[in-house]
Coordinates of C-alpha atoms in Angstrom, one line a residue:
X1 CA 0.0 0.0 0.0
X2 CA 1.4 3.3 -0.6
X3 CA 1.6 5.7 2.3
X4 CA 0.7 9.1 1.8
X5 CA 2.1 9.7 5.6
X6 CA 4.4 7.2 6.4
X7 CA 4.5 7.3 9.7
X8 CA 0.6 7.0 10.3
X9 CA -0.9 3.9 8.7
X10 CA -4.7 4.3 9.8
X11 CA -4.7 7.9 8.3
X12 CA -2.6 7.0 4.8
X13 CA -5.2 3.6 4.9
X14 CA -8.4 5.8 4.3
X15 CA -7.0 7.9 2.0
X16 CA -6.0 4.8 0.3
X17 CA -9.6 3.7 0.7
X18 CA -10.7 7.2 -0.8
X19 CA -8.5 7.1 -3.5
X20 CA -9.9 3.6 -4.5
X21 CA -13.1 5.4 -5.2
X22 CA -11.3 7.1 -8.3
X23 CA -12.9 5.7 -10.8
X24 CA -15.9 5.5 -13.8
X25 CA -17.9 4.4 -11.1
X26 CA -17.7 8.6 -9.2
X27 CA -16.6 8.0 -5.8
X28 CA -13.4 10.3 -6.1
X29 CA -11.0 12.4 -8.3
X30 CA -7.4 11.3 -7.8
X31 CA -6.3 15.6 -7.7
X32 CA -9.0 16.5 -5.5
X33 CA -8.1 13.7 -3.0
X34 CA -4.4 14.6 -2.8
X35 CA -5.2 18.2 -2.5
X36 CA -7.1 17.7 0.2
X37 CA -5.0 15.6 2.1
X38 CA -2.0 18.1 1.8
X39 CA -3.8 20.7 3.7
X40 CA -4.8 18.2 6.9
X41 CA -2.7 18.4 9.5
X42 CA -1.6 15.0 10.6
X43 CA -3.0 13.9 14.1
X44 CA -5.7 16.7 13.9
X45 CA -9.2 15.1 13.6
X46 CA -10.5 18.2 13.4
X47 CA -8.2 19.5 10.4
X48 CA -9.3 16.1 8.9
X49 CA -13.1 16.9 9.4
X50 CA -12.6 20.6 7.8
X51 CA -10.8 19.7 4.6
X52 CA -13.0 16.5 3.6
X53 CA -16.0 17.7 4.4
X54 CA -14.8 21.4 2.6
X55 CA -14.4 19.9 -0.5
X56 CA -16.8 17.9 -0.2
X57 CA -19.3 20.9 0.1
X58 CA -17.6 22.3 -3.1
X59 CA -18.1 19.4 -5.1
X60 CA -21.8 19.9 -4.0
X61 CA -22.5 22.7 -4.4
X62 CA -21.0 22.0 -8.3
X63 CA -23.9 19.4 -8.2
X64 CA -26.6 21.9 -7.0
X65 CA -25.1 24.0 -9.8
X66 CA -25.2 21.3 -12.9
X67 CA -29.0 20.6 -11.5
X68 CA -30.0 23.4 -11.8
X69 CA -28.9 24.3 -15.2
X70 CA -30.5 20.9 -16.7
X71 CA -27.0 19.2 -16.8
X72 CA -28.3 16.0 -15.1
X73 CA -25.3 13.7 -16.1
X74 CA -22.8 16.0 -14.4
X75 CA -25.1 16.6 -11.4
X76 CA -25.2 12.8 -10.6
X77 CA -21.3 12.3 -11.1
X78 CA -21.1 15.3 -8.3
X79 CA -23.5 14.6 -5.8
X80 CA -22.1 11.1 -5.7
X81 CA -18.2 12.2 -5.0
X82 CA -19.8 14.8 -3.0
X83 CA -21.4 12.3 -0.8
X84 CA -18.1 10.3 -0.3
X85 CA -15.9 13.2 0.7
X86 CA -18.7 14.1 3.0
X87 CA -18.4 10.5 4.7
X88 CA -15.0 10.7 4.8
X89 CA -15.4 14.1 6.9
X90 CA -17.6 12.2 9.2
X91 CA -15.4 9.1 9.4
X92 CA -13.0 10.2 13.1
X93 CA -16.1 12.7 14.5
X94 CA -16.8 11.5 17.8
X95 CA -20.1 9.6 18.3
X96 CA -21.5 12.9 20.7
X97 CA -19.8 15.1 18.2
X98 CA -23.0 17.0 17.1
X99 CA -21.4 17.5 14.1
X100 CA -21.4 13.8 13.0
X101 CA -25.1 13.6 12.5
X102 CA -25.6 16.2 10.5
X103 CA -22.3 15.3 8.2
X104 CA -23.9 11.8 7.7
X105 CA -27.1 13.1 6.7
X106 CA -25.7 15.7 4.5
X107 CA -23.5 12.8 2.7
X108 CA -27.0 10.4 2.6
X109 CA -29.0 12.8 0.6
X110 CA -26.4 13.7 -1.7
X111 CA -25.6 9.9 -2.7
X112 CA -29.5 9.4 -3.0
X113 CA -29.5 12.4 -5.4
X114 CA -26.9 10.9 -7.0
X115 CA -28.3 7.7 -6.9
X116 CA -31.7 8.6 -8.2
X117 CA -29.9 9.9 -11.9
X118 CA -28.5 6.5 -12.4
X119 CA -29.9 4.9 -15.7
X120 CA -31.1 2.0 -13.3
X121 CA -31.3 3.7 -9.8
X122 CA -31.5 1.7 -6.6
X123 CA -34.4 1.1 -4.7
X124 CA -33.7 3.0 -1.3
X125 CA -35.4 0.1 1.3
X126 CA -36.6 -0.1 4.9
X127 CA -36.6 -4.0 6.0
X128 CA -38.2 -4.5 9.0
X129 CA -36.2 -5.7 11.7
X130 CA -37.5 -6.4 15.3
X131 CA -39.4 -3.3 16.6
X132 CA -37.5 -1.0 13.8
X133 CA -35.8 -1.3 9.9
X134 CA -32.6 -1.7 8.5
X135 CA -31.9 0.7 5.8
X136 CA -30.3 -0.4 2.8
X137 CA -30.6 -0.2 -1.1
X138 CA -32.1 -2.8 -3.7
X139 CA -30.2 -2.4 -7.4
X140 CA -31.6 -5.4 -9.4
X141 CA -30.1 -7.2 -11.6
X142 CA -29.7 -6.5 -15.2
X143 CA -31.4 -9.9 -16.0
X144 CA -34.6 -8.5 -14.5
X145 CA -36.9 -11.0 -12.9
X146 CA -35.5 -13.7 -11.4
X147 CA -31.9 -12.8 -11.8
X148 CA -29.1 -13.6 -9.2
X149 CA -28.9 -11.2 -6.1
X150 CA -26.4 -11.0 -3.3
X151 CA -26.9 -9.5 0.4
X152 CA -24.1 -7.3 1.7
X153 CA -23.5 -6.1 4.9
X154 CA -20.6 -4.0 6.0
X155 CA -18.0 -3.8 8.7
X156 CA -17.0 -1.7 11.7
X157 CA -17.4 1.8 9.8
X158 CA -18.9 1.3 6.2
X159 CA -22.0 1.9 4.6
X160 CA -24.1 0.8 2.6
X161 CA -23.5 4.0 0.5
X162 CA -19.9 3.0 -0.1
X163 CA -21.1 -0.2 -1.4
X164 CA -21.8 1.5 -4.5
X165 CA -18.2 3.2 -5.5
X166 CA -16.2 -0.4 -4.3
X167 CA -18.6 -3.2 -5.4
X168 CA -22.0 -2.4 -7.1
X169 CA -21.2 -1.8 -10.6
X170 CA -18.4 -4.5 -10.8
X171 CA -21.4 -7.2 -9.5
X172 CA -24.1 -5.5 -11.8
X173 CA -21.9 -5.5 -15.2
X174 CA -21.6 -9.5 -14.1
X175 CA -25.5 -10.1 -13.8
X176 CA -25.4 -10.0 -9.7
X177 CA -28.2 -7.5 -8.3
X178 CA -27.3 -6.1 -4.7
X179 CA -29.2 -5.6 -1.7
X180 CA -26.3 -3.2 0.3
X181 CA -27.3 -3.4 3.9
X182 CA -26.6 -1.6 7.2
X183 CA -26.5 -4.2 9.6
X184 CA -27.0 -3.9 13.5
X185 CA -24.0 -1.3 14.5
X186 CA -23.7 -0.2 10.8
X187 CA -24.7 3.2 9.5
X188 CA -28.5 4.6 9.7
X189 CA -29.0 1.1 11.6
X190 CA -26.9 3.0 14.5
X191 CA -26.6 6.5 13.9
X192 CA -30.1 6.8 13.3
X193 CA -32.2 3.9 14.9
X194 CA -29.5 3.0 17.2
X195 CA -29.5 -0.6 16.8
X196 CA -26.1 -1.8 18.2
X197 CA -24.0 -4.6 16.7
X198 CA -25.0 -8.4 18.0
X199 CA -22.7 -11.4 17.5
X200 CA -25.9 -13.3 16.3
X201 CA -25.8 -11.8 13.1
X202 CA -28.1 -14.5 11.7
X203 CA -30.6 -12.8 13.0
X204 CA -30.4 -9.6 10.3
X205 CA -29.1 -12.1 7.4
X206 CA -32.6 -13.9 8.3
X207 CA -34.4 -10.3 8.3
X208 CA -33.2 -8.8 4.9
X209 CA -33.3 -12.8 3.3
X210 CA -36.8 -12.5 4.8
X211 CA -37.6 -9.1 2.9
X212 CA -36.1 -10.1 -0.2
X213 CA -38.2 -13.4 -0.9
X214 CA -41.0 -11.1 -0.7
X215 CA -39.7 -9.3 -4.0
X216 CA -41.2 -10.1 -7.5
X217 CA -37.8 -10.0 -9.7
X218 CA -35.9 -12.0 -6.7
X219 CA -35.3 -15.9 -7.2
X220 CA -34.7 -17.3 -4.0
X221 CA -33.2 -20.1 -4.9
X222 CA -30.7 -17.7 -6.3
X223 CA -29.7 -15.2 -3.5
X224 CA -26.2 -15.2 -1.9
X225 CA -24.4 -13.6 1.3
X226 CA -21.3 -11.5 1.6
X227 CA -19.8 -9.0 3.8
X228 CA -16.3 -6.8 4.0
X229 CA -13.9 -6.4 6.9
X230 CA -15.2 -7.4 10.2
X231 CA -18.2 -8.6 8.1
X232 CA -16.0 -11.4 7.5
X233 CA -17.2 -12.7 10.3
X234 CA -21.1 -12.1 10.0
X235 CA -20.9 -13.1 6.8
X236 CA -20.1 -16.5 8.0
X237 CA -22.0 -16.5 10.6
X238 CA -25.4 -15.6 8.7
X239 CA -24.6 -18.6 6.2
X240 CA -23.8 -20.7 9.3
X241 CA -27.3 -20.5 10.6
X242 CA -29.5 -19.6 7.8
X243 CA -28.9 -22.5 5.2
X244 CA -31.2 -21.0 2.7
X245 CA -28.8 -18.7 1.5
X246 CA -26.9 -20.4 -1.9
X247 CA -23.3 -19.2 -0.9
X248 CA -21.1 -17.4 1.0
X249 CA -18.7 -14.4 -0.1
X250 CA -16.3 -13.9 2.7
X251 CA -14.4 -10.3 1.4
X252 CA -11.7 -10.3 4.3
X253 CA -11.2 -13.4 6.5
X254 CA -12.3 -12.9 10.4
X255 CA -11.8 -16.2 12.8
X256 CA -12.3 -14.9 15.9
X257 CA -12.6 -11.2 15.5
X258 CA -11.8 -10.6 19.7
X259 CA -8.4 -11.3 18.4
X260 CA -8.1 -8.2 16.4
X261 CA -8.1 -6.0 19.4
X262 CA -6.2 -8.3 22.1
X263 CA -2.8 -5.8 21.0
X264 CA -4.8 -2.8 20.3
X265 CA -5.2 0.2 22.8
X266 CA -8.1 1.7 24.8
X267 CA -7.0 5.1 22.5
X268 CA -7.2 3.3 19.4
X269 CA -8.2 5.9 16.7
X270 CA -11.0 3.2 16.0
X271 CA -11.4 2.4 19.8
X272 CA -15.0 5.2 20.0
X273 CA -16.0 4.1 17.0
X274 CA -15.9 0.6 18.3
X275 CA -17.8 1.4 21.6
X276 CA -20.6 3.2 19.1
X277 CA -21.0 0.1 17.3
X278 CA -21.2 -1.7 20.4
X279 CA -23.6 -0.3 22.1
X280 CA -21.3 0.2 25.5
X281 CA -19.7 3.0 27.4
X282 CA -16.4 2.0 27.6
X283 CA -13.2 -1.2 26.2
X284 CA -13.9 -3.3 29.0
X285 CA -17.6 -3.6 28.2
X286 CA -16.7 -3.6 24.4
X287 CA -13.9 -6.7 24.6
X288 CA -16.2 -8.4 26.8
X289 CA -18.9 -8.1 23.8
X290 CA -16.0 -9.1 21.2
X291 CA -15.6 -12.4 22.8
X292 CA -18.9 -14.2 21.3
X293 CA -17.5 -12.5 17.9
X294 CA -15.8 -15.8 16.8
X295 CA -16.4 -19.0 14.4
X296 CA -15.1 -21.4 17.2
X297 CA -16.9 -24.8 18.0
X298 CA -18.4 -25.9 15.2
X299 CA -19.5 -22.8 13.8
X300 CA -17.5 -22.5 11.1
X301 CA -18.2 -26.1 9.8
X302 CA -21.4 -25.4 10.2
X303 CA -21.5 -23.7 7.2
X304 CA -22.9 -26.2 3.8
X305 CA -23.1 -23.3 1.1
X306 CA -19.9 -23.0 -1.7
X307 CA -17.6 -20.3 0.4
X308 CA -15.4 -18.4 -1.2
X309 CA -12.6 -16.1 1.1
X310 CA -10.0 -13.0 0.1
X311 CA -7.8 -11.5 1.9
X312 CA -4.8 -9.9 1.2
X313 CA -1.7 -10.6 2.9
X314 CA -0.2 -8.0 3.8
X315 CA -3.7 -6.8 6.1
X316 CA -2.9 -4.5 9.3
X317 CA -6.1 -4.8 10.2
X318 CA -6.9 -8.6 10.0
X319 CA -4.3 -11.0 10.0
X320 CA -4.4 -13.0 6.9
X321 CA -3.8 -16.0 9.5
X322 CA -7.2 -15.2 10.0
X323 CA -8.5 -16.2 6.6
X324 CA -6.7 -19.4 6.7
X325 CA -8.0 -20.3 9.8
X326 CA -12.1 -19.9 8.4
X327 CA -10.7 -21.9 5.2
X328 CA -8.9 -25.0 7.1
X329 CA -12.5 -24.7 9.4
X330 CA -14.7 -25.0 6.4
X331 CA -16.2 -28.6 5.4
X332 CA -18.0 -27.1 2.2
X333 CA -17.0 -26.3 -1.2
X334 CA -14.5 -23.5 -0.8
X335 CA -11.8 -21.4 -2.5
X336 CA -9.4 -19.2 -1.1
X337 CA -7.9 -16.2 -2.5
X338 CA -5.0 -14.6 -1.3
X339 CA -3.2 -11.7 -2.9
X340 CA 0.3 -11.7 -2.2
X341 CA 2.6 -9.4 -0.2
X342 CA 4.0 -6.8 -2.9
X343 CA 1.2 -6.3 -5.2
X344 CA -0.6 -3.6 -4.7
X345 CA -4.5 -5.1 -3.3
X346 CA -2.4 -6.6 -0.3
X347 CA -4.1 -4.6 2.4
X348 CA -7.1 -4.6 4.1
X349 CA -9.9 -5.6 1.5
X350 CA -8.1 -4.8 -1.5
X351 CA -8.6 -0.8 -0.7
X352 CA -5.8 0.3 -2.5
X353 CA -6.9 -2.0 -6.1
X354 CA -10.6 -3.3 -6.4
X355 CA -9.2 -5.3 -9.3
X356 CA -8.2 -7.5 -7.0
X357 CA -11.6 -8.3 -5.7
X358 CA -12.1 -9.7 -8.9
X359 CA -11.8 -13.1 -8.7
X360 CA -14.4 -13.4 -5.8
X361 CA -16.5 -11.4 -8.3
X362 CA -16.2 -13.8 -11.0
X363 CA -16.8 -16.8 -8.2
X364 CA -20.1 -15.3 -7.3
X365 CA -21.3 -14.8 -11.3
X366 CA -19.8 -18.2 -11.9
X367 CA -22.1 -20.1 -9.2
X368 CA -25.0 -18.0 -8.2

């Protein structure tokens, strides 16, 4: 991965993970980025808020612009880079930061304006979960009805938003509609109806599986499971316990995701962002909550859908012992995909080149 501050690897990972954006697809411009990250301050969250979320109000208000002249092709390429920068901003705010609701609010609306000048837009959705909803977004396959569809949930800090710039159009081009969830401790699930993470994650992949049945132009005896990051793990997890899903995409290995922290500090720059997702006040309640986070006894080989699993092996943030760990634990149909130290895609779910991902792309069109 390349480091735009050497000596800080959390802060030169999401611009990394910005940069990755920089594509057709209208998550980023590869200038703007770099601009924006000269003028932060290194260590200063605040600097970091100011300068993402600045140009991220410039690049909307060039949306607002292109709108309302009748230039609806540029207005949708801005107000979805707007809405990225503007998540970016809100990344490191604090959870009582009253700045951090607004910010993601502001982002939301400018992806769904975004969204909404697509030539297919998504379906922004509301699946009913316990006494509340997960939010998410439907884009159906290009095969129309009965066309293969895969649920995705996040990790520790994404949203279903960012789903589009990393993964949507590379599933849609192949066939594959998407159903990009916030899950319990994920996005509007928390920040809005603050519905913390569980280690049951069964229990939404039952829930949006549920919902999706339900829908005309879904087959569902052709809808598949996936998640990112720490969504290794729920991803697993879901297919462990809810057998009608047809198979598995784990996008980042997680064995036992209690692990992760063990050698991580109470002032990790992820550490209040962790006891957000969590539901809890402070590490020692969070930890405690991490432990059940795992695929030990049996779980693992509990799983009877095809699983596929990449990781890359030079991951700071999940050890790609971790990957082999949930492949040697597997007793299905399973590949593994590992992308070598040295090639840029080594790092934490193939940030820095979605390329990369494109083999468990091509493993989902190929058996779903």
């Amino acid at each position: 991965m390349w480091y735009f501050w050497p000596e800080n690897y959390m802060w030169s990972y999401q611009v990394s993970r910005i940069l990755g954006h920089t594509s057709v697809y209208g998550g980023s411009q590869f200038s703007e980025c770099l601009e924006a990250a000269q003028r932060i301050k290194l260590g200063d969250y605040n600097s970091w808020f100011k300068e993402w979320n600045r140009l991220g109000d410039r690049v909307l208000a060039q949306a607002n612009e292109a709108k309302e002249d009748g230039n609806l092709e540029t207005a949708r390429v801005h107000h979805l880079r707007a809405a990225d920068y503007i998540r970016l901003g809100e990344f490191f705010l604090q959870p009582e930061d009253s700045r951090k609701m607004e910010t993601y609010l502001k982002g939301i609306d400018s992806f769904k304006k975004g969204a909404e000048l697509l030539p297919n837009p998504p379906e922004a959705i509301k699946v009913p979960y316990e006494d509340s909803y997960l939010p998410g977004y439907f884009y159906q396959s290009p095969n129309g009805d009965n066309g293969p569809v895969v649920v995705m949930f996040g990790g520790l800090d994404s949203t279903a938003e960012e789903m589009y710039y990393a993964l949507a159009p590379y599933l849609l081009e192949r066939g594959i509609g998407l159903i990009a969830m916030d899950g319990p401790g994920q996005g509007g699930a928390l920040r809005i109806n603050n519905i913390a993470s569980r280690y049951d994650y069964e229990k939404a992949g039952t829930a949006v599986l549920e919902w999706a049945i339900q829908q005309p132009t879904v087959n569902p005896e052709r809808i598949g499971i996936m998640a990112w990051s720490m969504g290794g793990y729920m991803a697993a997890r879901i297919a462990a316990f809810e057998p009608r899903y047809k198979i598995c995409g784990i996008f980042s290995g997680v064995y036992d995701y209690s692990e992760m922290w063990e050698n991580r500090p109470d002032d990790h720059p992820l550490a209040n962002i962790l006891k957000h997702v969590m539901g809890v006040n402070d590490m020692k309640e969070a930890r405690a909550k991490l432990q059940k986070y795992n695929l030990r006894n049996g779980i693992a080989e509990q799983i009877q859908c095809p699983t596929f699993i990449l990781h890359g092996e030079d991951d700071r943030q999940g050890n790609v012992d971790h990957a082999y760990r949930v492949y040697n634990a597997l007793t299905c149909p399973k590949s593994l995909h590992i992308v070598p130290t040295g090639q840029t895609g080594d790092v934490h779910c193939q940030a820095d080149n979605h390329a990369q991902a494109f083999p468990l792309f091509d493993w989902l069109k190929n058996n779903l």
